[in-house]
Structures are given as C-alpha cells and as structure tokens.
Coordinates of C-alpha atoms and ligand atoms in Angstrom, one line a residue:
M434 CA -106.2 -22.5 -28.2
T435 CA -103.3 -23.2 -25.7
D436 CA -102.7 -20.3 -23.1
K437 CA -98.8 -19.5 -23.5
K438 CA -99.2 -16.0 -22.2
D439 CA -96.7 -14.7 -19.7
P440 CA -97.7 -14.5 -16.0
T441 CA -95.4 -11.8 -15.0
K442 CA -97.2 -9.0 -17.3
L443 CA -99.5 -6.9 -15.5
W444 CA -101.5 -6.6 -18.5
G445 CA -101.6 -10.0 -19.8
G446 CA -105.3 -10.9 -19.2
R447 CA -106.1 -10.6 -23.0
F448 CA -102.9 -12.2 -24.4
T449 CA -102.5 -15.7 -25.5
E450 CA -98.9 -15.8 -26.5
A451 CA -95.8 -14.2 -24.8
T452 CA -94.3 -11.1 -26.3
D453 CA -91.7 -11.5 -28.8
A454 CA -88.2 -11.5 -26.8
F455 CA -87.2 -8.7 -29.4
V456 CA -90.4 -7.0 -28.7
E457 CA -89.8 -6.8 -25.0
R458 CA -86.5 -5.4 -25.3
F459 CA -87.3 -3.0 -28.0
T460 CA -90.5 -1.7 -26.1
A461 CA -88.8 -1.4 -22.3
S462 CA -87.8 1.6 -21.2
V463 CA -86.7 0.5 -17.7
E464 CA -83.1 0.9 -18.6
F465 CA -83.5 4.5 -18.8
D466 CA -86.5 5.4 -16.7
R467 CA -85.5 3.7 -13.7
R468 CA -84.2 7.3 -12.8
L469 CA -87.5 8.4 -12.3
Y470 CA -88.1 6.0 -9.2
R471 CA -88.3 8.5 -6.5
H472 CA -90.7 10.7 -8.4
D473 CA -92.7 7.5 -9.3
I474 CA -92.9 6.4 -5.7
N475 CA -93.9 10.1 -4.4
G476 CA -96.6 10.3 -7.3
S477 CA -97.9 6.9 -5.9
I478 CA -97.8 8.0 -2.2
A479 CA -99.7 11.0 -3.2
H480 CA -102.4 9.1 -5.2
A481 CA -102.7 6.3 -2.4
R482 CA -103.0 8.9 -0.1
M483 CA -106.1 10.4 -2.0
L484 CA -107.7 7.2 -2.7
H485 CA -107.8 6.8 1.1
K486 CA -109.4 10.4 1.6
V487 CA -112.0 9.6 -0.8
G488 CA -112.8 6.2 0.8
I489 CA -111.4 3.9 -1.9
L490 CA -108.5 2.4 0.5
T491 CA -109.0 1.6 4.3
A492 CA -106.4 3.4 6.5
Q493 CA -104.9 0.0 6.8
E494 CA -104.4 -0.5 3.1
L495 CA -103.0 3.0 3.0
Q496 CA -100.3 2.0 5.8
Q497 CA -99.4 -1.3 3.9
I498 CA -99.0 0.6 0.7
L499 CA -97.1 3.3 2.1
H500 CA -94.7 1.0 3.9
G501 CA -94.4 -1.3 0.9
L502 CA -93.3 1.8 -1.4
E503 CA -91.0 3.2 1.2
S504 CA -89.3 -0.2 1.6
I505 CA -89.2 -0.3 -2.2
R506 CA -87.7 3.1 -2.4
D507 CA -85.1 2.0 0.2
D508 CA -83.8 -0.8 -1.6
I509 CA -83.5 1.1 -4.8
Q510 CA -81.6 3.6 -3.4
N511 CA -79.3 1.0 -1.8
D512 CA -78.9 -0.8 -5.1
K513 CA -80.9 -3.8 -3.8
F514 CA -83.5 -3.7 -6.0
E515 CA -84.0 -6.5 -8.9
W516 CA -84.9 -4.7 -12.3
S517 CA -86.8 -6.8 -15.0
I518 CA -86.8 -6.0 -18.6
A519 CA -90.0 -8.1 -18.7
L520 CA -91.8 -5.4 -16.5
E521 CA -91.0 -2.8 -19.2
D522 CA -90.8 0.4 -17.3
V523 CA -90.1 1.9 -13.9
H524 CA -93.9 2.0 -13.2
M525 CA -94.9 -1.7 -13.5
N526 CA -91.4 -2.8 -11.6
V527 CA -92.5 -0.7 -8.7
E528 CA -95.9 -2.0 -8.7
A529 CA -95.2 -5.7 -9.1
Q530 CA -92.5 -5.6 -6.5
L531 CA -95.0 -3.7 -4.1
T532 CA -97.7 -6.5 -4.6
K533 CA -95.1 -9.0 -4.2
R534 CA -94.1 -7.6 -0.8
I535 CA -97.6 -6.6 0.6
G536 CA -99.6 -9.1 -1.3
D537 CA -103.0 -8.3 -3.1
V538 CA -103.3 -5.1 -1.4
G539 CA -100.5 -3.9 -3.8
K540 CA -102.9 -4.6 -6.8
K541 CA -105.3 -1.8 -5.4
L542 CA -103.0 0.9 -6.0
H543 CA -103.3 1.3 -9.8
T544 CA -107.5 2.2 -9.0
G545 CA -108.2 5.3 -10.8
R546 CA -105.0 6.0 -12.8
S547 CA -102.9 4.8 -15.6
R548 CA -99.2 4.8 -16.4
N549 CA -100.3 7.5 -19.0
D550 CA -101.1 10.2 -16.4
Q551 CA -98.6 8.3 -14.0
V552 CA -95.5 9.0 -16.2
A553 CA -96.4 12.5 -17.1
T554 CA -96.6 13.4 -13.4
D555 CA -93.3 11.5 -12.8
L556 CA -91.5 13.4 -15.7
R557 CA -93.0 16.7 -14.5
L558 CA -91.6 16.2 -11.1
Y559 CA -88.3 15.1 -12.3
V560 CA -88.1 18.1 -14.5
R561 CA -89.0 20.6 -11.5
D562 CA -86.5 19.0 -9.3
E563 CA -83.9 19.3 -11.8
I564 CA -84.8 22.9 -12.7
D565 CA -84.6 24.2 -9.0
Q566 CA -81.0 22.7 -9.4
V567 CA -80.2 24.3 -12.7
A568 CA -81.5 27.7 -11.5
D569 CA -79.2 27.6 -8.4
L570 CA -76.2 26.9 -10.7
I571 CA -77.3 29.8 -12.9
V572 CA -77.2 32.1 -9.8
K573 CA -73.8 30.5 -8.8
L574 CA -72.2 31.3 -11.8
Q575 CA -73.6 34.9 -12.4
L576 CA -72.1 35.6 -8.8
A577 CA -68.9 34.7 -9.8
L578 CA -69.0 36.9 -13.0
V579 CA -70.1 39.9 -10.9
N580 CA -67.4 39.4 -8.5
L581 CA -65.0 39.2 -11.5
A582 CA -66.3 42.2 -13.1
D583 CA -65.9 44.0 -9.8
A584 CA -62.2 43.0 -9.3
Q585 CA -62.0 44.0 -13.0
A586 CA -63.9 46.7 -13.7
D587 CA -61.0 49.0 -14.1
T588 CA -59.3 46.6 -16.4
I589 CA -59.1 47.8 -20.1
M590 CA -59.2 45.5 -23.0
P591 CA -60.1 45.9 -26.6
G592 CA -63.6 45.6 -27.4
F593 CA -64.4 44.1 -30.7
T594 CA -66.7 43.9 -33.6
H595 CA -66.2 41.4 -36.2
L596 CA -63.3 40.4 -34.2
Q597 CA -61.5 43.4 -35.2
T598 CA -60.4 46.0 -32.5
A599 CA -63.3 48.3 -32.0
Q600 CA -63.3 50.4 -29.1
P601 CA -61.6 50.0 -25.8
V602 CA -63.7 48.4 -23.1
S603 CA -63.8 47.4 -19.4
F604 CA -63.1 43.8 -18.8
G605 CA -65.4 44.1 -16.0
H606 CA -68.5 45.2 -18.6
H607 CA -67.5 42.3 -20.6
M608 CA -68.1 39.9 -17.7
M609 CA -71.2 41.7 -17.0
A610 CA -72.8 41.1 -20.7
W611 CA -72.1 37.3 -19.9
Y612 CA -74.0 38.1 -16.8
E613 CA -76.9 39.8 -18.7
M614 CA -77.4 36.7 -21.0
L615 CA -77.7 34.3 -18.1
T616 CA -80.2 36.7 -16.2
R617 CA -82.7 36.0 -19.6
D618 CA -81.6 32.5 -19.4
Y619 CA -82.8 32.5 -15.6
A620 CA -86.1 34.0 -16.6
R621 CA -87.0 31.8 -19.3
L622 CA -86.4 28.9 -17.0
L623 CA -88.5 29.9 -14.1
D624 CA -91.3 31.0 -16.7
C625 CA -90.8 27.3 -17.9
R626 CA -91.2 26.0 -14.7
K627 CA -94.6 27.7 -14.0
R628 CA -96.0 25.3 -16.9
V629 CA -94.1 22.5 -15.9
N630 CA -95.6 22.6 -12.3
L631 CA -99.2 21.3 -12.9
S632 CA -100.6 18.2 -12.2
P633 CA -101.6 15.7 -14.9
L634 CA -102.3 13.0 -12.1
G635 CA -106.2 11.9 -12.4
A636 CA -106.3 12.1 -16.0
A637 CA -105.9 8.4 -16.1
A638 CA -105.4 7.0 -19.5
L639 CA -107.0 9.7 -21.4
A640 CA -110.8 10.6 -20.5
G641 CA -110.3 10.6 -16.7
T642 CA -111.8 8.1 -14.3
T643 CA -115.0 7.1 -12.8
Y644 CA -113.6 7.0 -9.3
P645 CA -114.6 10.0 -7.0
I646 CA -110.9 11.1 -7.3
D647 CA -109.4 14.5 -5.8
R648 CA -107.1 16.0 -8.2
E649 CA -107.0 19.2 -6.2
Y650 CA -105.7 17.0 -3.2
T651 CA -103.0 15.2 -5.3
A652 CA -101.8 18.3 -6.6
Q653 CA -101.5 20.1 -3.5
L654 CA -99.4 17.0 -2.1
L655 CA -97.0 16.9 -4.8
G656 CA -96.4 20.5 -4.5
F657 CA -98.1 21.3 -7.9
D658 CA -99.7 24.7 -8.3
G659 CA -102.9 23.0 -9.5
P660 CA -104.2 20.3 -11.8
T661 CA -104.3 20.3 -15.6
R662 CA -107.3 21.3 -17.2
N663 CA -107.9 18.7 -19.7
S664 CA -107.4 14.7 -19.5
L665 CA -106.5 14.3 -23.3
D666 CA -104.2 17.0 -23.0
S667 CA -102.7 16.2 -19.7
V668 CA -101.6 12.7 -20.9
S669 CA -100.0 13.7 -24.2
D670 CA -98.5 17.1 -23.5
R671 CA -94.8 17.5 -23.5
D672 CA -94.7 21.1 -24.3
F673 CA -92.9 21.3 -21.1
A674 CA -90.1 19.5 -22.1
I675 CA -89.8 21.4 -25.5
E676 CA -89.7 24.5 -23.7
L677 CA -87.0 23.2 -21.2
A678 CA -84.9 22.0 -23.9
A679 CA -85.3 25.6 -25.9
F680 CA -84.3 27.1 -22.8
A681 CA -81.3 24.9 -22.4
S682 CA -80.4 25.3 -26.2
M683 CA -80.2 28.9 -25.4
L684 CA -78.3 28.7 -22.6
M685 CA -75.7 26.4 -24.2
M686 CA -75.7 28.9 -27.0
H687 CA -74.2 31.7 -24.3
L688 CA -71.9 29.2 -22.7
S689 CA -70.5 28.5 -26.2
R690 CA -69.9 32.1 -26.9
F691 CA -68.2 32.4 -23.2
S692 CA -66.3 29.4 -24.4
E693 CA -65.3 30.7 -27.8
E694 CA -63.7 33.8 -26.2
L695 CA -62.0 31.7 -23.5
V696 CA -60.2 29.7 -25.9
L697 CA -59.5 32.8 -27.9
W698 CA -58.1 34.8 -24.9
T699 CA -56.0 32.2 -23.5
S700 CA -54.0 31.7 -26.7
A701 CA -50.2 33.0 -27.1
Q702 CA -51.7 35.6 -29.4
F703 CA -54.1 37.0 -27.2
G704 CA -53.0 36.1 -23.6
F705 CA -55.8 38.2 -21.9
I706 CA -56.2 35.7 -19.4
D707 CA -55.2 32.2 -17.6
L708 CA -57.0 29.5 -16.6
P709 CA -56.1 27.5 -13.6
D710 CA -54.0 24.3 -14.4
R711 CA -56.9 22.1 -12.9
F712 CA -59.1 23.3 -15.8
C713 CA -56.8 22.5 -18.8
T714 CA -55.1 19.4 -19.9
G715 CA -51.8 19.0 -21.6
S716 CA -50.7 17.5 -25.0
S717 CA -49.2 13.9 -25.2
I718 CA -46.9 15.2 -27.9
M719 CA -46.2 18.7 -27.2
P720 CA -44.8 19.6 -24.1
Q721 CA -45.5 23.3 -24.2
K722 CA -49.4 23.1 -24.4
K723 CA -52.0 23.7 -21.9
N724 CA -55.1 23.1 -23.6
P725 CA -58.6 25.0 -22.5
D726 CA -60.4 21.5 -22.7
V727 CA -63.2 22.6 -20.3
P728 CA -64.4 25.5 -22.6
E729 CA -63.8 23.8 -25.8
L730 CA -66.1 20.6 -24.4
V731 CA -68.6 23.1 -23.2
R732 CA -68.6 24.7 -26.8
G733 CA -68.9 21.2 -28.3
K734 CA -71.6 20.1 -26.0
T735 CA -73.8 22.7 -27.4
G736 CA -74.5 20.5 -30.0
R737 CA -75.9 17.4 -28.3
V738 CA -78.6 19.8 -26.5
Y739 CA -79.8 21.6 -29.7
G740 CA -80.0 17.9 -31.2
H741 CA -82.1 17.1 -28.1
M742 CA -84.5 19.8 -28.7
M743 CA -85.0 19.0 -32.1
S744 CA -85.4 15.3 -31.1
L745 CA -88.4 16.3 -28.8
L746 CA -89.9 18.6 -31.3
T747 CA -89.9 15.9 -33.8
L748 CA -91.1 13.5 -31.5
M749 CA -94.2 15.4 -30.9
K750 CA -95.0 16.5 -34.5
S751 CA -98.3 15.1 -35.6
Q752 CA -99.2 13.0 -32.8
P753 CA -102.8 12.6 -32.9
L754 CA -104.3 12.7 -29.2
A755 CA -104.1 11.2 -26.8
Y756 CA -100.8 9.2 -25.5
N757 CA -98.8 7.4 -27.9
K758 CA -96.0 5.1 -27.1
D759 CA -93.7 7.6 -29.3
N760 CA -93.6 9.6 -25.8
Q761 CA -91.6 7.1 -24.2
E762 CA -88.9 8.7 -26.6
D763 CA -89.0 11.8 -24.7
K764 CA -87.0 10.5 -21.3
E765 CA -83.4 10.1 -22.8
P766 CA -83.3 13.6 -24.4
V767 CA -84.8 15.3 -21.1
F768 CA -82.2 13.5 -19.0
D769 CA -79.1 14.0 -21.1
L770 CA -80.0 17.7 -21.7
L771 CA -80.2 18.2 -17.8
D772 CA -77.1 16.3 -17.2
T773 CA -75.4 18.3 -19.8
V774 CA -76.4 21.6 -18.7
K775 CA -75.7 20.8 -14.9
D776 CA -72.4 19.7 -15.9
C777 CA -71.5 22.8 -18.1
L778 CA -72.7 25.4 -15.5
Y779 CA -71.0 23.6 -12.8
A780 CA -67.7 23.9 -14.7
Y781 CA -68.2 27.3 -15.4
S782 CA -69.2 28.4 -11.8
E783 CA -66.0 26.8 -10.6
M784 CA -63.8 28.1 -13.4
I785 CA -64.7 31.6 -13.4
P786 CA -63.5 32.5 -10.2
A787 CA -60.2 31.1 -10.8
I788 CA -59.3 33.1 -13.9
T789 CA -56.4 35.3 -13.8
C790 CA -56.4 38.4 -15.9
N791 CA -53.2 39.5 -17.6
A792 CA -54.1 43.5 -17.5
D793 CA -51.0 44.6 -19.0
L794 CA -51.3 42.4 -22.2
M795 CA -55.1 43.5 -22.5
Y796 CA -54.2 47.1 -22.5
Q797 CA -51.2 47.0 -24.7
A798 CA -53.9 45.0 -27.1
A799 CA -56.1 47.9 -26.7
K800 CA -53.6 50.3 -27.8
Q801 CA -53.2 48.5 -31.2
G802 CA -55.5 48.8 -33.8
Y803 CA -56.8 52.4 -33.5
A804 CA -59.2 51.7 -30.5
T805 CA -59.6 55.3 -30.0
A806 CA -60.6 56.7 -33.6
T807 CA -64.3 57.2 -32.7
D808 CA -63.4 59.4 -29.9
L809 CA -61.2 61.5 -31.9
A810 CA -64.3 61.8 -34.3
D811 CA -66.7 62.6 -31.5
Y812 CA -64.1 65.3 -30.3
L813 CA -64.4 67.0 -33.8
V814 CA -68.2 66.7 -33.4
K815 CA -68.2 68.5 -30.1
K816 CA -66.0 71.0 -31.8
G817 CA -68.7 71.9 -34.4
M818 CA -67.9 69.4 -37.4
P819 CA -70.7 67.2 -38.8
F820 CA -70.1 63.5 -38.0
R821 CA -69.6 62.5 -41.5
D822 CA -66.8 64.8 -42.0
A823 CA -65.2 64.1 -38.7
H824 CA -65.7 60.3 -39.6
E825 CA -63.6 61.2 -43.1
V826 CA -60.8 63.2 -41.0
V827 CA -60.4 60.3 -38.6
G828 CA -60.2 58.0 -41.6
K829 CA -57.2 59.8 -43.1
S830 CA -55.4 60.3 -39.6
V831 CA -55.5 56.5 -39.3
A832 CA -54.4 55.9 -42.6
F833 CA -51.6 58.3 -42.0
G834 CA -50.9 56.6 -38.7
I835 CA -50.9 53.1 -40.4
E836 CA -48.3 54.5 -42.8
Q837 CA -46.2 55.8 -39.9
K838 CA -46.5 52.9 -37.9
K839 CA -47.9 55.1 -35.1
D840 CA -51.1 55.2 -32.7
L841 CA -53.4 58.2 -33.2
A842 CA -51.8 59.3 -29.6
E843 CA -48.3 58.9 -30.7
L844 CA -48.9 61.5 -33.7
T845 CA -47.6 65.1 -33.0
L846 CA -50.0 67.6 -32.3
E847 CA -48.9 69.5 -35.7
Q848 CA -49.4 66.3 -37.6
L849 CA -52.9 65.7 -36.2
Q850 CA -53.6 69.6 -36.8
S851 CA -53.0 68.9 -40.6
F852 CA -56.3 66.9 -40.7
S853 CA -58.0 69.4 -39.3
E854 CA -57.5 72.7 -37.5
L855 CA -60.4 72.1 -34.9
I856 CA -57.7 69.8 -33.0
E857 CA -56.2 71.4 -30.0
D858 CA -53.6 69.8 -27.5
D859 CA -56.7 68.7 -25.2
V860 CA -57.2 66.2 -27.7
F861 CA -54.6 63.6 -26.1
Q862 CA -56.8 63.0 -23.1
V863 CA -59.5 61.9 -25.5
L864 CA -57.1 59.6 -27.4
T865 CA -56.0 57.9 -24.1
L866 CA -57.8 54.3 -23.3
E867 CA -59.0 55.6 -19.8
G868 CA -60.2 58.6 -21.6
S869 CA -62.4 56.8 -24.1
V870 CA -63.7 54.3 -21.6
N871 CA -64.5 56.9 -18.8
A872 CA -66.3 59.1 -21.6
R873 CA -68.9 56.2 -22.1
N874 CA -70.4 57.2 -18.8
H875 CA -74.4 56.5 -19.2
I876 CA -76.7 53.5 -18.3
G877 CA -75.1 50.5 -20.0
G878 CA -72.1 52.2 -21.1
T879 CA -68.6 50.9 -20.4
A880 CA -67.3 53.6 -18.0
P881 CA -65.9 51.8 -14.8
E882 CA -68.5 54.2 -12.8
Q883 CA -71.3 52.6 -15.1
V884 CA -70.0 49.2 -14.6
R885 CA -70.0 49.4 -10.7
A886 CA -73.5 50.6 -10.7
A887 CA -74.5 47.5 -13.1
I888 CA -72.7 44.9 -10.5
Q889 CA -74.9 47.0 -7.6
V890 CA -78.1 46.3 -9.4
A891 CA -77.1 42.9 -10.4
R892 CA -76.0 42.0 -6.6
S893 CA -79.2 43.2 -5.2
M894 CA -81.1 41.2 -7.9
L895 CA -79.1 37.9 -6.9
E896 CA -79.6 38.2 -3.4
K897 CA -83.5 38.3 -3.9
R898 CA -83.3 34.8 -5.7
Ligands
LIG971 N1 -93.1 3.7 -20.3 C1 -94.0 4.1 -20.8 C2 -93.3 5.8 -21.2 O1 -92.5 6.0 -21.0 C3 -95.1 4.6 -19.6 C4 -96.3 4.8 -20.4 C5 -96.9 3.5 -21.0 N2 -98.4 3.8 -21.2 C6 -98.9 2.8 -22.1 N3 -100.0 3.0 -22.5 N4 -98.1 2.0 -22.9 O2 -94.0 6.6 -21.8

C-alpha cells in the first residue's frame, strides 16, 4: 500500500490516505474556535508548569515551552499568526506552531492531556471571563436604573394591567421593577459561575492518564475552585454552557420587556419619555420619524439567544459518554449569545441614563382611565362597606363618569353621594393621583417614600458588588 498520508496531521500515524478536502473543511473548527487562543495558551502554560512540577519536563524544557507559547500569543494578538484549516482547531494550530518554533520539546507539551480535556478547560476559562464582564454590565445597568428611579420617584404615571389603565404608580417604582428582574439575573449568573469554575484538565481523553499529574495544581494555577471529580463527566459535560444560555435567555426576556415598554412610551400616542437622538434612527421616506431602533433590535435579538439555548440543549441530548465530536458545535452558540448579551446590556446601560421623562404627559395619562377607582372602593371599605359592595358602587360611579365624560375626581360631591351616603368631602383627597400613590406605603408599594427606601437598599447592594 502506498503511503499518501498528510504529514501535517498531528494524529496522522495510523492513516494511509490524506483527509478528503471536504471532510477537512467540514470537521475543522479553527475558523471559530481561534477565539479561544488566549485561554488555550493559558491552559497549556498551567499544564506545562504542572508537568515540570511532577518531574516530566525539565526546567529548561519548561522555559522553552513557555517562551514558545508566549511568542505565539503575541503573534496571534498582533495578527501575525497563520491559521491553518488543515490543523483543524485552535489547539492543534498552537501546538504545531510551538513545535515549529522550539523543535521537538514542543511535542512534549501534550503529555498527559488530550484535546478533550483541553477544549473543556478552554471553554470554561472563556466563559468565566465573559461572565465577569456580563456581571459588570448588569451592575452598570442596575445603577443607571436606580439613578433614574431616584430622579423620578415622584413622577406619576398610569400603571397598567392588560395594558389598560389600572392604578397610578411612581415612574421610579416602575424602574425599580426592572432593577429587581436584573437582581435575579445577576444571582443566576453568579450561581452558574460556580459550576463553570471547575477544572476538567487532567481528565485527558476520558479515563484520566497514567502520568503522575497534579490536578489540584493546574486548577489552582488557572484560578479554578478545584478539579472536577469524574473524568468521563469532565470531558463531556456542557451543563455550564446550557445554564449560561438559560441565564442569557431569561435576561434577554427581561430586556425584551423593557424594550417593548420603551417602544410604546416613545410613541406619539404615549409620549411618556424621549430617547436621545443618538440612540434612534430616521426613516428614509418619512421625514418626521425618530425610530427606537435600539430597543427594537434588543427585543429582536432575544430570539437568537433563545435559539442558542435550544441548540445547546439539543446538542447534548442523548449523547453517550464521553466526548463526542458533536460538542464542537457548542462554541458558536456560546460565543454568539455572550456577544449578544454584552451588546444589549451595553446599549441599555448607555441609553437608560439618557432618557428624558415627560412628567406632565404621564400625569395627564394617569388621570385618564379612572385610575383611582380602587381608591374610592378602599375609601368606602374603610367607612364600613364590604369590599364587594364597594366594588359595585364604584363600578356604577365609573359608568356614570364615562357617560358624563368626567373623571371621578371631577364629579360633584352630590353626584358621588347619589351612589353611596358614606361618601363625604374628604373623598377628593383620596381621588387625587398623589393621594392614591402615597397611600400605598408599605414594603414593595408604590408610595415615593417606599420607592426611596427600595432605592437605598439597592444602592447598598450595588456597592457590595
Ligand atoms: N475541536 C474540538 C472541539 O471543539 C476539540 C476536541 C477534539 N477532540 C477530538 N477527540 N476530536 O470539540
């Protein structure tokens, strides 16, 4: 048999013919996994140091390897590295280049490890770095929301259920509702980080290795909390990526809700707020338009993040232990969901502080739609009427108001008294928007006093992060 095998392949020993050109392209991941180069090199540095510590590499060999890896890192950073599809992935590109630069010593680096534990390590390191960036962006956005809430704690807007006017609320209270959603996202992210931050390095291909490796040491060098506990699970587990995607999906769901409200509020029909021009775009045909493209796009990008979560879940479904090539498909969803989430959080953290509120328009809107009807019912209850009866009385008053085209506060005392004798002239205080909002003065209520208390709690939480 003639030997036509490709000498560039690091695993070519048992092969007798070159890889099909299509298969080479189809199975290669270097086009996207080269993003992992810094983490791959850091993982290799830790591995090499450990090999020296346990007596597998001499001090001189270690130094050669470290220099080689650092020079490769510099070249990649400066765009001077030539990536090769024939070398399949980031791991083999770096390793082949190392041997090219430092000679046969480079071939010792892969002692006691496999690309299977290597890639799992790289991805965890990458995800951990990104988690820290995402966490900072969440905090930045939360701070922006708290500041806006502080400035607008006394601004009254209509609160909605079913998108119908329900009861007046403080605009600051609404901002703090968004803040709360992000508090949960932050907690989920940090919880996910705990399971990301374990080192699979040393699991090797699937069963561990015959060399006297020190997994605690590599874990420590790489800033992991410790080594993972089962080699088969270590190389195949991608739960952390799915958890990350679940976190990201929930976060995007929240951002899509903020977006929907911003889009509504900036419309001529609501007019509650203005977004700065630099966050909007115009229309090529309608000169009057100022479109809220940024929130719309954030809303739209929610779909792709949900998609990535489904991709990752489905990718892992039914996979037998241990590593399977399927797992190469984990990278693009993870990269893209992180890019997307970071962009969206950045956009929001810049946009929120630049919002201007049209307090008058919000106030006028809150006066429409009988937002204080519940307050009238509560007023009657406090005067001794059972709530269900009060509900009925107020319902009739509202129907009368609609007929007269008047708000409850605009009816005369006599007109109101025709629905219940319990109504006296102290009722008008209750029917004002301020009275309604101020009356909801308990933990979690919309009274500006409570909003300020919530802001204070939030500020002290944020300072600790
Ligand atoms: N490029 C591969 C991946 O992304 C690296 C691990 C390959 N391992 C293997 N046994 N083929 O998963």
